[in-house]
Tab-separated table of C-alpha atoms (C1' of nucleotides) in Angstrom:
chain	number	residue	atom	x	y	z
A	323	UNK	CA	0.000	0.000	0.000
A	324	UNK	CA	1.479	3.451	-1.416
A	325	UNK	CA	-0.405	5.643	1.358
A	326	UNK	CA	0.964	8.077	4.145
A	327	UNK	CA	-0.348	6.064	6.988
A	328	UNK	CA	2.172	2.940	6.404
A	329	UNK	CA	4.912	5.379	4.978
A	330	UNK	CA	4.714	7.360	7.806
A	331	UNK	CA	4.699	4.428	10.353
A	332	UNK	CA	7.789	3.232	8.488
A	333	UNK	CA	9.882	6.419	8.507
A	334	UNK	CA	9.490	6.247	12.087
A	335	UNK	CA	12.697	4.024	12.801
A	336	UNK	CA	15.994	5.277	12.826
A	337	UNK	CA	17.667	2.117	11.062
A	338	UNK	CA	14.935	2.380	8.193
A	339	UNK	CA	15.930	5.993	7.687
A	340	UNK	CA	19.312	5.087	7.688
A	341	UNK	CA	18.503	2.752	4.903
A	342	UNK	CA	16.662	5.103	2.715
A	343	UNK	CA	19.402	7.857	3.320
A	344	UNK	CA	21.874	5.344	1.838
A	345	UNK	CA	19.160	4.614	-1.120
A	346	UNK	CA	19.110	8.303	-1.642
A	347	UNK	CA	22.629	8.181	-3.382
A	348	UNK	CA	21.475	5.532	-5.131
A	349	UNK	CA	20.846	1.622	-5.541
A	350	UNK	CA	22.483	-0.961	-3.606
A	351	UNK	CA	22.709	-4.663	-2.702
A	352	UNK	CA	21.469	-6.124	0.619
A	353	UNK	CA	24.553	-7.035	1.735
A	354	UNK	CA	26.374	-3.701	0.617
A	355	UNK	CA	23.462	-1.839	3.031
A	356	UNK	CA	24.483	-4.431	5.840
A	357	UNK	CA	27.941	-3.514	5.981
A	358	UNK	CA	27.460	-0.210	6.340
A	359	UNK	CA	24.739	-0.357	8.972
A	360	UNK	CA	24.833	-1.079	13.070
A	361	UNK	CA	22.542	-4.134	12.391
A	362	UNK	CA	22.909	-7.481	10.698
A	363	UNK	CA	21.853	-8.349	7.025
A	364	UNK	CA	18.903	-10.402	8.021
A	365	UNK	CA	17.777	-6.978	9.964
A	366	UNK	CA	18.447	-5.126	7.012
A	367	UNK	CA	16.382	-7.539	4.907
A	368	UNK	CA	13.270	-7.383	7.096
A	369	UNK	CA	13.562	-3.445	6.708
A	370	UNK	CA	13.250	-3.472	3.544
A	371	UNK	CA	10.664	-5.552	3.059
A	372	UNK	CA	9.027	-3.104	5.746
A	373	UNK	CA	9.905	-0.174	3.013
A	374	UNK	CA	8.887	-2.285	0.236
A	375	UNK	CA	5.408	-2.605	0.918
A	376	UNK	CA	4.942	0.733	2.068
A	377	UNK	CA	6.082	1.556	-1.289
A	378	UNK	CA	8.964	3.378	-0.375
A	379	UNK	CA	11.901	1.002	-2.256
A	380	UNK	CA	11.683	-1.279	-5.285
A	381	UNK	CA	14.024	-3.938	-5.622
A	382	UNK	CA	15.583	-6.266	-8.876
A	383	UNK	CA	17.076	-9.252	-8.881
A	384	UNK	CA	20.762	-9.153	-10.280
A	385	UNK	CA	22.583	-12.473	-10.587
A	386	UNK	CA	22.157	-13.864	-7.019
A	387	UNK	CA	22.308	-10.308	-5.598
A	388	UNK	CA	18.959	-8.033	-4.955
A	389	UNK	CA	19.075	-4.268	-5.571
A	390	UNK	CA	17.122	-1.949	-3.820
A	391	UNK	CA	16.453	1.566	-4.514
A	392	UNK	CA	13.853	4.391	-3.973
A	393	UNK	CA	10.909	4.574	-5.366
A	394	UNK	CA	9.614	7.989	-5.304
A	395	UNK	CA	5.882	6.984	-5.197
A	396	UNK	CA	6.200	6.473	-1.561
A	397	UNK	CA	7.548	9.539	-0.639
A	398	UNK	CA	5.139	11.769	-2.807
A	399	UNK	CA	2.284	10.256	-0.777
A	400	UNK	CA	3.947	11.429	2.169
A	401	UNK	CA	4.908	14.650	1.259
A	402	UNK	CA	0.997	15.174	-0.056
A	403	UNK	CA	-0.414	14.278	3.109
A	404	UNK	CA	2.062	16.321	4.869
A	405	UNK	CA	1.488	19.034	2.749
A	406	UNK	CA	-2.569	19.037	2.686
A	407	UNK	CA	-2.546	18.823	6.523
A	408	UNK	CA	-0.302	22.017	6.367
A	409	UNK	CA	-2.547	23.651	4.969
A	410	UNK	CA	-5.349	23.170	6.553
A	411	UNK	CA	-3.814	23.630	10.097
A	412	UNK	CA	-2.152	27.052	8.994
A	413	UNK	CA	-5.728	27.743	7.587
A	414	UNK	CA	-7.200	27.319	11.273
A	415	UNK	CA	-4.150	28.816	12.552
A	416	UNK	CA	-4.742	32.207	10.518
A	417	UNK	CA	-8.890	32.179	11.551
A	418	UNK	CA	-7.481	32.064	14.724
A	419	UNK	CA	-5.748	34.713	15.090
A	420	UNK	CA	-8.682	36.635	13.244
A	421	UNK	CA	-10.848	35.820	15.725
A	422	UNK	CA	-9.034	36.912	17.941
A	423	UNK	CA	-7.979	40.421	16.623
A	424	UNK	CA	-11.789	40.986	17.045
A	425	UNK	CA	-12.144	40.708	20.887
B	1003	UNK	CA	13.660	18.691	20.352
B	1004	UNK	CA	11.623	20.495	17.366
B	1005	UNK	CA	13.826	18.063	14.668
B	1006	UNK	CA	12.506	16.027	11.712
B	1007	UNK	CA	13.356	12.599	13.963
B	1008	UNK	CA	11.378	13.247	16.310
B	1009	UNK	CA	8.394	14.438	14.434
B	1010	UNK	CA	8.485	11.768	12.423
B	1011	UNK	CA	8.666	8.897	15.218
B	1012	UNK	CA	5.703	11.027	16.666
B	1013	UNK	CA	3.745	10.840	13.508
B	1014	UNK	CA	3.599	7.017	13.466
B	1015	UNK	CA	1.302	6.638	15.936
B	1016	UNK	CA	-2.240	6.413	14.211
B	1017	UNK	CA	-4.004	8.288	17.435
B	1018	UNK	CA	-1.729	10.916	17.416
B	1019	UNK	CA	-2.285	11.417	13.711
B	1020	UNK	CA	-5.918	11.512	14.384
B	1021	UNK	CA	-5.477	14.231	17.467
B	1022	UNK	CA	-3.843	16.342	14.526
B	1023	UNK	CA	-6.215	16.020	12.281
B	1024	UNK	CA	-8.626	17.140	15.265
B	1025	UNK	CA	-6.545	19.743	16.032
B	1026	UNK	CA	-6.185	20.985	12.263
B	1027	UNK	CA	-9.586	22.337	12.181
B	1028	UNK	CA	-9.374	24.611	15.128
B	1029	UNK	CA	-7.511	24.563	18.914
B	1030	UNK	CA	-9.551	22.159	21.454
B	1031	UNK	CA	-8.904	21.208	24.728
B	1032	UNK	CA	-8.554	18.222	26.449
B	1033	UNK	CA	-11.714	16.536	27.076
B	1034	UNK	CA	-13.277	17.674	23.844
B	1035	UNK	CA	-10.539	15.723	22.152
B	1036	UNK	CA	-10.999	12.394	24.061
B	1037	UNK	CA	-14.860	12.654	23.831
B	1038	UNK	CA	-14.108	12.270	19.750
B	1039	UNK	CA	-11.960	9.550	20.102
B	1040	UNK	CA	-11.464	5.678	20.585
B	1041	UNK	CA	-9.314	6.297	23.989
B	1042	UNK	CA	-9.400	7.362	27.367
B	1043	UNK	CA	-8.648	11.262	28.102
B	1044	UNK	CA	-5.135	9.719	30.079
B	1045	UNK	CA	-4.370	8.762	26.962
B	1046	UNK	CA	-5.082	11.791	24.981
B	1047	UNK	CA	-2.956	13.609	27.552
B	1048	UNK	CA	0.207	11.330	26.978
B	1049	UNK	CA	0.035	12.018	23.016
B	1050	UNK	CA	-0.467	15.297	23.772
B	1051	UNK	CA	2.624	15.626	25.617
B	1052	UNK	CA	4.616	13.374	23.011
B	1053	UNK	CA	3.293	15.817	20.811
B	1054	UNK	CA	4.399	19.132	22.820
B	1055	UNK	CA	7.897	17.887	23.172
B	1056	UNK	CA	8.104	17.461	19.392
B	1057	UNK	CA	7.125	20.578	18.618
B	1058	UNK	CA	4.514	20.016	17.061
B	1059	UNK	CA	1.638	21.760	18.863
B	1060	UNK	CA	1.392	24.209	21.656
B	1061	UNK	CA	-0.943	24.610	25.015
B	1062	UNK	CA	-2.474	27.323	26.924
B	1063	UNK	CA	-3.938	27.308	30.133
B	1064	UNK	CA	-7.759	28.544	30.205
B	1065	UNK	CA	-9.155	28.204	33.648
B	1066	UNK	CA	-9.550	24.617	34.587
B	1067	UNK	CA	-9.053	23.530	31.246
B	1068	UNK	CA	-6.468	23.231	28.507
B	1069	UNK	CA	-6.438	23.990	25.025
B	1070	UNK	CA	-4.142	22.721	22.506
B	1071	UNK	CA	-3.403	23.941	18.987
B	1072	UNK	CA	-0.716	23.110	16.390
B	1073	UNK	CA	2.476	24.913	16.459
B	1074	UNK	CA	3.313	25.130	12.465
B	1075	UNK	CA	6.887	25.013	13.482
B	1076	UNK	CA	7.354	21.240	14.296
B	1077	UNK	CA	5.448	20.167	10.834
B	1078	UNK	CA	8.191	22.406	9.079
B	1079	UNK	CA	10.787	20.939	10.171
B	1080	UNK	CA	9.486	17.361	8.773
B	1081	UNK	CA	8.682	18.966	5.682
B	1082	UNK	CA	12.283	20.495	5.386
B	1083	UNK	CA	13.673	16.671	6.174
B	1084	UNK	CA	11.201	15.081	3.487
B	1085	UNK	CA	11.985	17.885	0.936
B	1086	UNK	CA	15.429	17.898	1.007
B	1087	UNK	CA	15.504	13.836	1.252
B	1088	UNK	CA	12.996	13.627	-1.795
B	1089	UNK	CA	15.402	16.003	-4.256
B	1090	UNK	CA	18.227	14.082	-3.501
B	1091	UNK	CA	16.494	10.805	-4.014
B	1092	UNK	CA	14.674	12.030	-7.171
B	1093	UNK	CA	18.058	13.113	-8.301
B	1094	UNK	CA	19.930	9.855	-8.332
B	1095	UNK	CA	16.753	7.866	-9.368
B	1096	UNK	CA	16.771	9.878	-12.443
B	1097	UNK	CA	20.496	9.498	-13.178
B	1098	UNK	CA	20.147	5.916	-12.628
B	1099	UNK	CA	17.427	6.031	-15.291
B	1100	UNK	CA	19.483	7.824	-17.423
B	1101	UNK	CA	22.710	5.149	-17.495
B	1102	UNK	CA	20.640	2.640	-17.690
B	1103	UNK	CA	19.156	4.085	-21.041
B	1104	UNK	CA	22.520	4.371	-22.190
B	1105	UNK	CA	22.705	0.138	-22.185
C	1301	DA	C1'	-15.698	25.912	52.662
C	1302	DT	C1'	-17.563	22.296	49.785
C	1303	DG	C1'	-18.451	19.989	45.733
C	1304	DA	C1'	-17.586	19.458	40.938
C	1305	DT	C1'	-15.047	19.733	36.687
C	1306	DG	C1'	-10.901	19.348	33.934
C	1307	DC	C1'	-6.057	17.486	33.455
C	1308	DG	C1'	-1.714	15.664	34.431
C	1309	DT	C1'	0.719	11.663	36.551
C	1310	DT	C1'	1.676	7.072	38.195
C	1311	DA	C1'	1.702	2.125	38.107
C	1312	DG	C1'	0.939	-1.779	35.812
C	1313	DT	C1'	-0.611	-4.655	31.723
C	1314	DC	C1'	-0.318	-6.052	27.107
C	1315	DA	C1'	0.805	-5.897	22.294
C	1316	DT	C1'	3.962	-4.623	18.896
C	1317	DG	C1'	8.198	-4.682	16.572
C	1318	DA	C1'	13.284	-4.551	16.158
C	1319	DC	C1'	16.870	-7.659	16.499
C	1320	DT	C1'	19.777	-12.049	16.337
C	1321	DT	C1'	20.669	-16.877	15.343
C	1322	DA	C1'	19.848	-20.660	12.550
C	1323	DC	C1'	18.145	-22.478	8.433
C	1324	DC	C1'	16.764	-23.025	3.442
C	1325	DG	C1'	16.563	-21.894	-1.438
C	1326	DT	C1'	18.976	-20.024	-5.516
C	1327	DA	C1'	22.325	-18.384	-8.773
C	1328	DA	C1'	27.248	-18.154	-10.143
C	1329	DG	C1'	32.160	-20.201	-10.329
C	1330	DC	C1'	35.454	-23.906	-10.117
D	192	DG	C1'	28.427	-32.337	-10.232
D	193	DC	C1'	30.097	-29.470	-5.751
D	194	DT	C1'	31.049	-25.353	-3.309
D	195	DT	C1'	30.534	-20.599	-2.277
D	196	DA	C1'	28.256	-16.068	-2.067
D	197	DC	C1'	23.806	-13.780	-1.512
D	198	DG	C1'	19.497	-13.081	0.476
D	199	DG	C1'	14.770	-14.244	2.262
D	200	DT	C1'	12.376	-16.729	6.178
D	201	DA	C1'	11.321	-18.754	10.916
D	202	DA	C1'	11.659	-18.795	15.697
D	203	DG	C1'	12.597	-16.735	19.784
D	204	DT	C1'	14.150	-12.809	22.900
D	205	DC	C1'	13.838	-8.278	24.617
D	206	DA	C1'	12.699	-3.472	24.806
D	207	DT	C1'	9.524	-0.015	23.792
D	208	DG	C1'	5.236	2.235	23.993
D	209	DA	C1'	0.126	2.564	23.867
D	210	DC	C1'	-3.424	1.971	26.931
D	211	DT	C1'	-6.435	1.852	31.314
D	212	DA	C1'	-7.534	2.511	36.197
D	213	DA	C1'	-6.567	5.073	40.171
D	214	DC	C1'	-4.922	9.035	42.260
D	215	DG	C1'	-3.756	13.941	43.222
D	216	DC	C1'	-3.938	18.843	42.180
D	217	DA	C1'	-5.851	23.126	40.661
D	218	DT	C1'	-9.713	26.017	39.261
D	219	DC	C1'	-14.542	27.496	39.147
D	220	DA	C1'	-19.371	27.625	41.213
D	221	DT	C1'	-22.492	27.430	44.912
DNA sequence: ATGATGCGTTAGTCATGACTTACCGTAAGC
DNA sequence: GCTTACGGTAAGTCATGACTAACGCATCAT
């Protein structure tokens, strides 16, 4: 599911921000992400499959090696939720102040 | 802390997404937020300080009661962390589109 | 002063999830 | 064929945190 609920939820742990930080300069292997990482390869796989299904990563099998890399889907969800709720909150925030001028 | 980690591990909580949304349309206090919810008022207290120490919304003492509101500040700084993440991922995603044209 | 309302806090329970170890399947190299 | 690298999966442990019930404190009304 590509919605900001589960992206949200998974952005929430440091590791899995780690991983997608390391994404961000582009695609890499499973192992390749483990080495560099405070945790150990199977933790690394079980993140990813975390980001995978929040649509946040796609991955390709090379050989006997699996790539992973962002998929930007994910993160436009996010940013669109974030973005609508900004909105609408600075809305309320303005009337508020409004209403308050008034008194 | 008003950083994008700690908005973000804040965010992941579906009940404390919900209290936003609440909280989007106009500053409420306490009890009127756990009277529209699934949870006890305790708990809308506890999110409400997990929210307060992230920034992300303010309180203000009237009378007996207490009215929250959201504090744009905290939701900008996870914006600015999703912004700048999502250029530099869109960036290499595109380049790796690009070599892989080249093939 | 007394009662009532509104909230924060504490203690304790319970579920979730992050992690490791061990294991199994699969693709490449000798 | 066999072995080796790579990665997903299962089982089990442990910490975190979301929640409720009970309590205490402050503010307003009578």
């Amino acid at each position: 599911m590509t919605n900001a609920s589960s992206g949200l939820a998974v952005l929430a742990d440091p590791t899995r921000r780690l991983i997608l930080e390391r994404l961000a300069d582009g695609p890499q292997a499973v192992g390749e992400l483990a080495r560099g990482l405070p945790v150990s390869r199977p933790a690394v796989s079980q993140h990813l499959q975390a980001l995978k299904s929040a649509g946040l990563v796609r991955d390709q099998a090379v050989g006997t090696r699996r790539v992973y890399q962002i998929d930007p889907a994910g993160l436009g969800a996010i940013r669109a939720w974030l973005d609508q709720f900004w909105d609408r909150a600075f809305d309320s925030f303005q009337a508020e102040v409004e209403s308050e001028k008034k008194e």
